[in-house]
Coordinates of C-alpha atoms in Angstrom, one line a residue:
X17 CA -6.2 -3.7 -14.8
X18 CA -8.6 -3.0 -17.9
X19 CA -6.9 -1.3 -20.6
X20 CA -7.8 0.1 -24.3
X21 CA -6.2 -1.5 -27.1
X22 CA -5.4 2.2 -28.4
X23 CA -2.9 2.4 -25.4
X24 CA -1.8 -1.2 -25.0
X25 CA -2.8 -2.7 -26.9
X26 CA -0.8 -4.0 -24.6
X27 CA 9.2 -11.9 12.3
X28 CA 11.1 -13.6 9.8
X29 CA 12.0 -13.0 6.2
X30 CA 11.1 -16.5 4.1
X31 CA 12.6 -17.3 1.1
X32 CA 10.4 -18.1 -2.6
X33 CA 9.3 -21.8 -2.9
X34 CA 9.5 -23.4 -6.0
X35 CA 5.7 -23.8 -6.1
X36 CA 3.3 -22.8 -8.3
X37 CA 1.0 -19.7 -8.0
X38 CA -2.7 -19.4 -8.9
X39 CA -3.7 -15.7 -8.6
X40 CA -7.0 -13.8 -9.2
X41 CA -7.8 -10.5 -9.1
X42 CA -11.0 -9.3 -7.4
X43 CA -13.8 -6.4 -8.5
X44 CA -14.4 -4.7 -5.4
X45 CA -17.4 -3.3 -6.5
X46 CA -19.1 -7.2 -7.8
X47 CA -20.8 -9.6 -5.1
X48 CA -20.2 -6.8 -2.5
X49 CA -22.8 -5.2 0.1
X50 CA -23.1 -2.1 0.1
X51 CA -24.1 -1.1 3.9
X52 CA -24.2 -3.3 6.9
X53 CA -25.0 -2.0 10.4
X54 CA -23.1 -5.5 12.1
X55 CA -19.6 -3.8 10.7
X56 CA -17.4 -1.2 12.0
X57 CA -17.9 1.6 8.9
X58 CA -21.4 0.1 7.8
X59 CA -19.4 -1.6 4.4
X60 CA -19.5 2.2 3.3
X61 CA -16.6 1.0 0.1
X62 CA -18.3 -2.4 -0.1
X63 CA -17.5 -5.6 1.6
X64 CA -17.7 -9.3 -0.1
X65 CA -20.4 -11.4 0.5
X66 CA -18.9 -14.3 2.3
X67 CA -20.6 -17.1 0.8
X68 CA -20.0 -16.1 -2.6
X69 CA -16.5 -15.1 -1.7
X70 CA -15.0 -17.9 0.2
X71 CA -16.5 -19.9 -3.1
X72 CA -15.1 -18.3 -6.1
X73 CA -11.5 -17.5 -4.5
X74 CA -12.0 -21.3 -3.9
X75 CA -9.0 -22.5 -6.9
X76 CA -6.6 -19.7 -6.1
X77 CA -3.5 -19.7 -4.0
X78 CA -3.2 -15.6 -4.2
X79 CA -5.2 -12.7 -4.7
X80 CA -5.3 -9.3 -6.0
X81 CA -7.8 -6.7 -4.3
X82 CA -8.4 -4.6 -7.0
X83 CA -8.5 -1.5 -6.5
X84 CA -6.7 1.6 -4.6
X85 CA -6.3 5.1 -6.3
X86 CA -3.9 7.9 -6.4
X87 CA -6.8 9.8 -8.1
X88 CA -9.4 11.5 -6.5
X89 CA -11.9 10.9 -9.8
X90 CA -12.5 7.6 -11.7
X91 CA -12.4 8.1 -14.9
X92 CA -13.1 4.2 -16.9
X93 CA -14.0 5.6 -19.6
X94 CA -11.2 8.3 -20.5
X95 CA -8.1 7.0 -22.7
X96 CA -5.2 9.4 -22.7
X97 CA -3.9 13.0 -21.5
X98 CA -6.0 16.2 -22.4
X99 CA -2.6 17.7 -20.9
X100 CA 0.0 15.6 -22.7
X101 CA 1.3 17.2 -25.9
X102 CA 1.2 14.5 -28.1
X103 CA -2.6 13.4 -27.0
X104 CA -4.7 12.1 -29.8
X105 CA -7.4 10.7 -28.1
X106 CA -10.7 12.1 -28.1
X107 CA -12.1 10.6 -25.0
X108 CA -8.8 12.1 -23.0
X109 CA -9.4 13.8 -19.8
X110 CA -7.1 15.6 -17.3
X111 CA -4.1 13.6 -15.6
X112 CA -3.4 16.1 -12.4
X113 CA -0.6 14.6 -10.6
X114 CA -1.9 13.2 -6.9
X115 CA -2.2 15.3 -4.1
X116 CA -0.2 14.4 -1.8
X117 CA -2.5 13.3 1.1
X118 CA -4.8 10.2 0.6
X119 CA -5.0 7.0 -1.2
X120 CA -8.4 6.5 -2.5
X121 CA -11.5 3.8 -2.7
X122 CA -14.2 5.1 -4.4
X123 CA -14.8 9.1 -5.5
X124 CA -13.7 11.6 -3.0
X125 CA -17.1 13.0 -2.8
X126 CA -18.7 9.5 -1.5
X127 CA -18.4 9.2 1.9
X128 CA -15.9 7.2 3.4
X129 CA -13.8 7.2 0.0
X130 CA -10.4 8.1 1.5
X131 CA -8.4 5.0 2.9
X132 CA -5.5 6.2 4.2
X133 CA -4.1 9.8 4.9
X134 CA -1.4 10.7 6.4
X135 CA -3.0 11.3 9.6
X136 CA -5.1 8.3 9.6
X137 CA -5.0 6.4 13.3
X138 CA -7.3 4.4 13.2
X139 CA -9.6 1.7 11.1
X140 CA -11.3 3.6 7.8
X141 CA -14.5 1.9 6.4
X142 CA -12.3 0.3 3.5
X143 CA -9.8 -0.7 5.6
X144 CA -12.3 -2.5 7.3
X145 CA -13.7 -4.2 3.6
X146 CA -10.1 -4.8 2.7
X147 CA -9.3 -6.5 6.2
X148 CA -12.5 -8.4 5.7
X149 CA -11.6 -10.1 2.8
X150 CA -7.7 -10.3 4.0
X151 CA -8.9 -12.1 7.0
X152 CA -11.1 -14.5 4.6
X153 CA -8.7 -15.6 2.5
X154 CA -6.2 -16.8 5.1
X155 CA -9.7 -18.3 7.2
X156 CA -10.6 -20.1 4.0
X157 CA -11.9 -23.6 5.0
X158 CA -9.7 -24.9 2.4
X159 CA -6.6 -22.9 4.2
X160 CA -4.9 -20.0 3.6
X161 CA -4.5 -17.8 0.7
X162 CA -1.9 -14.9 0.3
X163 CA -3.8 -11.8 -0.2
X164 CA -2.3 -8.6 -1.8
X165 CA -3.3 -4.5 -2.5
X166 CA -3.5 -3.3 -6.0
X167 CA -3.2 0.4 -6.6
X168 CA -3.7 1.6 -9.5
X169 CA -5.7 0.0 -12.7
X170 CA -7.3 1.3 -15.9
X171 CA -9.5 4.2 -14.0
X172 CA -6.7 5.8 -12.2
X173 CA -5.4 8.5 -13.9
X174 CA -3.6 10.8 -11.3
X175 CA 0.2 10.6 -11.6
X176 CA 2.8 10.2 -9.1
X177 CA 4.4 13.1 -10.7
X178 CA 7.9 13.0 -8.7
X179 CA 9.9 11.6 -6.1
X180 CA 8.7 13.1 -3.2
X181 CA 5.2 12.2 -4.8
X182 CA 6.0 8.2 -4.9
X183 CA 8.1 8.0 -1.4
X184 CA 5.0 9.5 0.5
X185 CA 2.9 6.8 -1.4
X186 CA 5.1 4.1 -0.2
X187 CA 4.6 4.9 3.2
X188 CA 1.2 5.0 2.7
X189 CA 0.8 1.6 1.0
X190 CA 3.1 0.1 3.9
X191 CA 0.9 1.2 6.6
X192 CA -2.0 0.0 4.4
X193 CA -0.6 -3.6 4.0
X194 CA -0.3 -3.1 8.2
X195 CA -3.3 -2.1 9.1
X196 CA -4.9 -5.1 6.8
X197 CA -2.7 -7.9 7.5
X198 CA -2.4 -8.1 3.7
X199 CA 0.5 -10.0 2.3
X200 CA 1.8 -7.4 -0.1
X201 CA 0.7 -4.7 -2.1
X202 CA 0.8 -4.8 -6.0
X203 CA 1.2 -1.8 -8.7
X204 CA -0.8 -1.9 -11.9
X205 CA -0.2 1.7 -13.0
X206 CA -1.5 1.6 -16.5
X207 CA -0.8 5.2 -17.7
X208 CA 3.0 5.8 -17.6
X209 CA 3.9 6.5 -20.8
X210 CA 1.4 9.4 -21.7
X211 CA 2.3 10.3 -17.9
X212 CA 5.8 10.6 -19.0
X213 CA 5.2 13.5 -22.4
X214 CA 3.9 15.7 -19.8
X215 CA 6.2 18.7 -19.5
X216 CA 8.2 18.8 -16.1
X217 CA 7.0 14.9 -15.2
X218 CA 9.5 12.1 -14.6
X219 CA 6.9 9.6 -14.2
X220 CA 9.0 6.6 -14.8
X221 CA 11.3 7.9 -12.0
X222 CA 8.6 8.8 -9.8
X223 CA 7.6 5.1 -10.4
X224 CA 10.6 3.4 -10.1
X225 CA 11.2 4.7 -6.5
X226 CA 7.9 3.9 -6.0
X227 CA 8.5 0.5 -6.0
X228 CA 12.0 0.4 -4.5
X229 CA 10.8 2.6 -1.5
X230 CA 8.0 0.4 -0.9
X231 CA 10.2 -2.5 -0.5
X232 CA 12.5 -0.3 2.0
X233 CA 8.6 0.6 4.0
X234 CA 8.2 -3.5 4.7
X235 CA 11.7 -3.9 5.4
X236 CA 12.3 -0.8 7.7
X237 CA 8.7 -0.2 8.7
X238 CA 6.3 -2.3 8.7
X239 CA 8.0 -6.2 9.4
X240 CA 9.5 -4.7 12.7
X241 CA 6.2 -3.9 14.1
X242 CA 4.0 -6.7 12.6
X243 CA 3.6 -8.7 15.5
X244 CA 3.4 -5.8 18.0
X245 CA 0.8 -4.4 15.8
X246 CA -1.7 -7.2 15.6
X247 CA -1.4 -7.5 18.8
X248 CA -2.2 -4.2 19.6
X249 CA -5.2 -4.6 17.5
X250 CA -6.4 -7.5 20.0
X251 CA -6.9 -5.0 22.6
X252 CA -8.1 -2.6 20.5
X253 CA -10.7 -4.8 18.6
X254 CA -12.0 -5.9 22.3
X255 CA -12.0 -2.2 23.8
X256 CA -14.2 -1.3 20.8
X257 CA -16.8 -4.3 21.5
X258 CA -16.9 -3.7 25.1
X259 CA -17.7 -0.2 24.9
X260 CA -21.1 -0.7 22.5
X261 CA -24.3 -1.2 24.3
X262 CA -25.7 -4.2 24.8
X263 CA -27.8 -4.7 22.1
X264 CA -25.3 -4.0 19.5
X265 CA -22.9 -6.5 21.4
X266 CA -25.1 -9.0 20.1
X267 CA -25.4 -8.1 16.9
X268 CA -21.8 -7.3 15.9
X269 CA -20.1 -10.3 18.2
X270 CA -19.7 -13.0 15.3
X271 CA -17.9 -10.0 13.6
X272 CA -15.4 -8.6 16.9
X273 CA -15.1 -12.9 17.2
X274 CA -13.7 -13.6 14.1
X275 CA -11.3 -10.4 13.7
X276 CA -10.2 -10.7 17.2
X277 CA -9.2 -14.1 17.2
X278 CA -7.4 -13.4 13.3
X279 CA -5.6 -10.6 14.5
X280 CA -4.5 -13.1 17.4
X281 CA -3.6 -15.7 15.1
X282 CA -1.5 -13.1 12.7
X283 CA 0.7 -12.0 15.6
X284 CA 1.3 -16.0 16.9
X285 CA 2.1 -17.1 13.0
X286 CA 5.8 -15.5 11.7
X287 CA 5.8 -12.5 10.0
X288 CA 4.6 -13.1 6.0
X289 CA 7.1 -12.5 3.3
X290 CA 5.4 -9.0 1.9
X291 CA 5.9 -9.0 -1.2
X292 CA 5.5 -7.0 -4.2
X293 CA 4.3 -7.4 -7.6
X294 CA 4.6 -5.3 -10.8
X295 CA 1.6 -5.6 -13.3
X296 CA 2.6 -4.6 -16.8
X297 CA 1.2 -5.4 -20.3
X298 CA 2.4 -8.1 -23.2
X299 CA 4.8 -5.7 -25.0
X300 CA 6.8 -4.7 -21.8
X301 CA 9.5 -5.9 -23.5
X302 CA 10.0 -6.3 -27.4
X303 CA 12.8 -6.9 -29.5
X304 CA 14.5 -3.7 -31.3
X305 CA 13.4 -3.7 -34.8
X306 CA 10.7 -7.0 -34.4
X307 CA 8.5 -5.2 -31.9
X308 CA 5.4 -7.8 -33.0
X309 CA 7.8 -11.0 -32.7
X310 CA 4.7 -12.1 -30.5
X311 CA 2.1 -12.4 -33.1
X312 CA 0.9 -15.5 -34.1
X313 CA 0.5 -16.8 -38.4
X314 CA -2.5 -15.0 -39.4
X315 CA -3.1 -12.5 -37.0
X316 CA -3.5 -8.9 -37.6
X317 CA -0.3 -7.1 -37.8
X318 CA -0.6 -3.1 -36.9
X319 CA 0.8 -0.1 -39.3
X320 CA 2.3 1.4 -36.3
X321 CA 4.3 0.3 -33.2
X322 CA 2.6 0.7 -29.7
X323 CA 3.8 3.9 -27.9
X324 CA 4.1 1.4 -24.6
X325 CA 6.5 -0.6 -26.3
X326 CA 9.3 -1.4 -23.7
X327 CA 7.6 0.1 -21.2
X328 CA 9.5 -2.7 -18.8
X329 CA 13.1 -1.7 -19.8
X330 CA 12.4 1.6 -18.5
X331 CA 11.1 0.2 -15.1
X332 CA 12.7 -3.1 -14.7
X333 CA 16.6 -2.5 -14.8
X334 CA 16.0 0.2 -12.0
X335 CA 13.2 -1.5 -9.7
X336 CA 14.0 -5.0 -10.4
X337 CA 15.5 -6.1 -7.2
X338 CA 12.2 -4.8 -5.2
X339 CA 10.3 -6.7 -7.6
X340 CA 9.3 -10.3 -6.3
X341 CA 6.2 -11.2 -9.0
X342 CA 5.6 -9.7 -12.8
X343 CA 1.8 -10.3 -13.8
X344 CA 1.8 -10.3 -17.6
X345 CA -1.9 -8.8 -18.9
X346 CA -2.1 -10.5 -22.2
X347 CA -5.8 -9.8 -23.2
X348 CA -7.5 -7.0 -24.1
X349 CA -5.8 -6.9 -27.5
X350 CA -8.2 -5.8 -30.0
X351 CA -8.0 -8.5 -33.0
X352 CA -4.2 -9.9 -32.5
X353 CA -3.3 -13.4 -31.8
X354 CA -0.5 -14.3 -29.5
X355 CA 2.0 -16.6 -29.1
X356 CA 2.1 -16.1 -25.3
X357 CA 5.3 -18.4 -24.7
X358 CA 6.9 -15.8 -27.2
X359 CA 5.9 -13.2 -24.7
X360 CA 7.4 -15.4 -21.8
X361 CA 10.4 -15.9 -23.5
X362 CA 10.3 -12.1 -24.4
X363 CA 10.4 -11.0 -20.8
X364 CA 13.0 -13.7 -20.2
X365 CA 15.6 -12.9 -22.7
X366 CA 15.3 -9.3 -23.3
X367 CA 13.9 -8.3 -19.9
X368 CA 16.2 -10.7 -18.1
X369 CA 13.0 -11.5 -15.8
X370 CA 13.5 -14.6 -13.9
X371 CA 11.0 -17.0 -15.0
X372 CA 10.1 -17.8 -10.7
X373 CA 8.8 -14.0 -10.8
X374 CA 7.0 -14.3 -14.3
X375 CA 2.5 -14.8 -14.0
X376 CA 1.2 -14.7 -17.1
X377 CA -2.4 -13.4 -17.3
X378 CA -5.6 -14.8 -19.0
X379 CA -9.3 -12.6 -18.9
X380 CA -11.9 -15.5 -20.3
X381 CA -15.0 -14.2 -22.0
X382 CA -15.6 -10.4 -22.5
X383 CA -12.7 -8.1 -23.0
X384 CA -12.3 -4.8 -23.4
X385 CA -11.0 -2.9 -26.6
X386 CA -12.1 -5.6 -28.7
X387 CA -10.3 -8.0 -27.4
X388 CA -11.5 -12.3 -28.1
X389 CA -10.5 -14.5 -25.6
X390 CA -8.2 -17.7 -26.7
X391 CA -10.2 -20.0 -25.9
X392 CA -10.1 -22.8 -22.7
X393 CA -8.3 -25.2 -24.5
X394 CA -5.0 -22.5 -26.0
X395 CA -4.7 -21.2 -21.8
X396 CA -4.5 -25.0 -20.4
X397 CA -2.0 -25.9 -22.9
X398 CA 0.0 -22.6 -21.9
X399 CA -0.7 -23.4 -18.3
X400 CA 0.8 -26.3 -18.8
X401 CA 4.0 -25.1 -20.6
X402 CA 4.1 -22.7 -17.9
X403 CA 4.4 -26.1 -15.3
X404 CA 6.4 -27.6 -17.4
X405 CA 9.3 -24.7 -17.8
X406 CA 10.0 -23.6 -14.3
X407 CA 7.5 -20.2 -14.7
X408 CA 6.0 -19.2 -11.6
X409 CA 2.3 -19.2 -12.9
X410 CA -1.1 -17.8 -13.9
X411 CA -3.6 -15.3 -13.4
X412 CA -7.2 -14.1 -14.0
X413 CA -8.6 -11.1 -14.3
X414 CA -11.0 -11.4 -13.2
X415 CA -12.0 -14.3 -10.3
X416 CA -15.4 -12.5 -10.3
X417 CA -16.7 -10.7 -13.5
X418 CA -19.6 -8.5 -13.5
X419 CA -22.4 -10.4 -14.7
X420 CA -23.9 -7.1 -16.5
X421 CA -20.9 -6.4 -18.2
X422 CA -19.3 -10.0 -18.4
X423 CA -21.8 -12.7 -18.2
X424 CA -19.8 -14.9 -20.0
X425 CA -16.8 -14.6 -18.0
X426 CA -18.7 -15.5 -14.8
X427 CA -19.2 -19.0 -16.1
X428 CA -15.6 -19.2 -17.9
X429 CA -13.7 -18.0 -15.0
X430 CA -14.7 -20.1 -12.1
X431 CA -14.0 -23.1 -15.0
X432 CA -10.3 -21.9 -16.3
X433 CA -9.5 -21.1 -12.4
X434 CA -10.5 -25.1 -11.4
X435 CA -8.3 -26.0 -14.7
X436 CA -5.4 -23.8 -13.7
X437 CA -5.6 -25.5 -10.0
X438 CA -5.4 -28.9 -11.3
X439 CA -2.3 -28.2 -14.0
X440 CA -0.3 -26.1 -11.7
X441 CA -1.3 -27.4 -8.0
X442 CA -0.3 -24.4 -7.0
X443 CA 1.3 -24.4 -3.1
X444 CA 1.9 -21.3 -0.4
X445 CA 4.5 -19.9 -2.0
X446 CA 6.9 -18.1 0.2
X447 CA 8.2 -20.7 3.6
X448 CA 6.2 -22.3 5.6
X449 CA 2.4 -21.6 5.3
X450 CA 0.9 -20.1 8.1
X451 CA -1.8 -22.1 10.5
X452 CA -5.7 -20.2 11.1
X453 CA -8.5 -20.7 12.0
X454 CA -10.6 -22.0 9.3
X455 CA -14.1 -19.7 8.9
X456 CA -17.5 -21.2 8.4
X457 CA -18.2 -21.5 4.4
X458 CA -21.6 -19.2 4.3
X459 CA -21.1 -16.9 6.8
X460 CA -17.1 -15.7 6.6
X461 CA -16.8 -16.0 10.6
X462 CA -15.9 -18.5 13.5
X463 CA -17.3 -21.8 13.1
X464 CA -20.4 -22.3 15.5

């Protein structure tokens, strides 16, 4: 989801509410611990804190867990393609294309790094962090929140590469959203366009059917056995607890409680609408020949366009019909100033997005690349032109900043989130929302 302003600078199938969505994207690596012998996989890639959790997904409707990788190394602080010909960039570093085998956590050297391969059968150790916080969000005492997969962000920088490439990864991400009883999985590939100068890579086809295959993988794969699954994973989840000793019993019951009686609860309720959501930057679409028609009086105006430019028409015309949500990053700018309804209407008109798909993202406090945050006041009135025009609604990066890299965002979030709840009252956006078991606020399981 970060980006450098060098780059960027920029059961049964329900149908879409007319509600309002509050999303947040969560740092997998902030308010986690790191090892816990009272969870299957010892929180090897990091589980939440529940107390801290359950509290600061508190204003949100939906949520982001940020993130899954194609690439084996992160790399935060590289920009650009040592092996693109037209790289510039002197903190560039190799782009291989992925493997071919695993989605990644973490690096592949740490120990239980790789999520899912394609001979996984069984619960890794961040599947088992990922179904934590799944299983949170829809037990939140306040009710349930849908809960999505992000792969990709700012560090990864392995390409798909090629067809074959991105249809493997969809079946990969589909058993993924299975296995955690996620609601969806969302793509925030930030590196397509120097992807896409490397000799002999299509990346923007590679992504394309990315997305439409993953659609086809919940459609074709994983909504037939949804409820099968889960319930499969009742049995499973009590074999597991009935085979430790006695003394572990003890110890690990509130956890084999709370997951057996959600995976219970997941197969009893219908089968979510999965959904999938397409994270792009600001200038995804721009006019021909205005390509800063977004920029507000005063602001800063480049000497040169951005090479992501129109990114979107090169993804959106192909993929659009898979697509259910667009989450619009408008931050991380360096010194510009936005109109962000010019960006709305942007995506709108020239990317003939439907405004019911259309999030538009906020990051209060710190960015990155020199980026200066609006202010409170500039995202409340856009949340509320946002209510007001039929858009589908906002986001945050993040719902919980670092506070060694963003202590001013972990006060400004939490506040824009509560402000964004009360403009938007943001519902459960996709049919009927689904009835659990609500999960005791400090410790994340089964009420006492």
């Amino acid at each position: 989801m970060k980006k450098m302003f060098a780059l960027l600078l920029a059961g049964s199938m329900a149908t879409p509410s007319s509600g309002s969505e509050v999303l947040g994207y969560l740092e997998d690596w902030v308010n986690v611990k790191w090892w816990d012998n009272n969870i299957p996989g010892n929180c090897e890639m990091g589980c939440f804190e529940p107390k801290p959790y359950l509290t600061s997904v508190k204003p949100y409707s939906s949520l982001n867990y940020g993130f899954t990788l194609l690439s084996e190394r992160l790399a935060p602080s590289q920009d650009g393609c040592t092996n693109s010909p037209n790289n510039t960039k002197k903190a560039a570093g190799p782009c291989p294309v992925w493997d071919g085998t695993s989605i990644w956590m973490a690096n592949s050297s740490k120990p239980g790094a790789a999520l899912i391969t394609e001979s996984t059968t069984s619960m890794t150790p961040g599947m088992v962090s990922i179904r934590e916080a799944s299983r949170m969000a829809k037990m939140h005492p306040d009710g349930p929140k849908r809960f999505k997969v992000t792969l990709g962000g700012w560090s990864d920088y392995a390409r798909i590469g090629n067809v074959a490439n991105a249809q493997k990864v969809a079946k990969l991400l589909a058993q993924v959203t299975l296995w955690t009883f996620a609601d969806g999985i969302d793509i925030d590939m930030e590196h397509l366009t120097p992807y896409s100068t490397i000799p002999g890579d299509d990346e923007f086809e590679a992504f394309t059917t990315l997305l439409n295959s993953i659609k086809k993988e919940f459609k074709e794969t994983v909504e037939p056995q949804w409820k099968s699954f889960a319930t499969g994973q009742v049995s499973s989840l009590q074999s597991a607890f009935n085979a430790l000793p006695g003394w572990q019993q003890a110890a690990m019951k509130p956890y084999y409680d709370a997951n057996i009686k959600f995976a219970q609860e997941v197969a009893s309720n219908d089968v979510p609408h999965l959904e999938l959501s397409y994270t792009t930057r600001f200038n995804a679409f721009v006019p021909n020949g205005n390509p800063y028609n977004y920029l507000l009086p005063g602001s800063v105006v480049p000497n040169t366009t951005f090479a992501t430019d129109n990114e979107g028409r090169r993804v959106y015309p192909t993929a659009g019909d898979s697509i259910d949500t667009v989450n619009v990053m408008i931050y991380d700018a360096g010194p510009l100033k936005i109109n962000f309804t010019t960006i709305m209407q942007n995506f709108v008109t020239i990317g003939k997005v439907p405004k019911e798909k259309l999030n538009v993202g906020f990051e209060p406090g710190e960015q990155a690349a020199g980026g200066i945050w609006e202010g409170m006041e500039a995202d409340k009135k856009t949340a509320h032109y946002v209510k007001s025009n039929g858009y589908l609604g906002c986001f945050i990066w993040s719902v919980n900043p670092s506070p060694i890299t963003n202590p001013n965002g972990t006060v400004l979030a939490p506040e824009l989130a509560n402000n964004l709840n009360t403009i938007l009252q943001p519902t459960w956006r996709f049919g009927t929302p689904p009835t659990f078991t609500k999960c005791d606020p400090s410790t994340g399981y089964l009420p006492q």
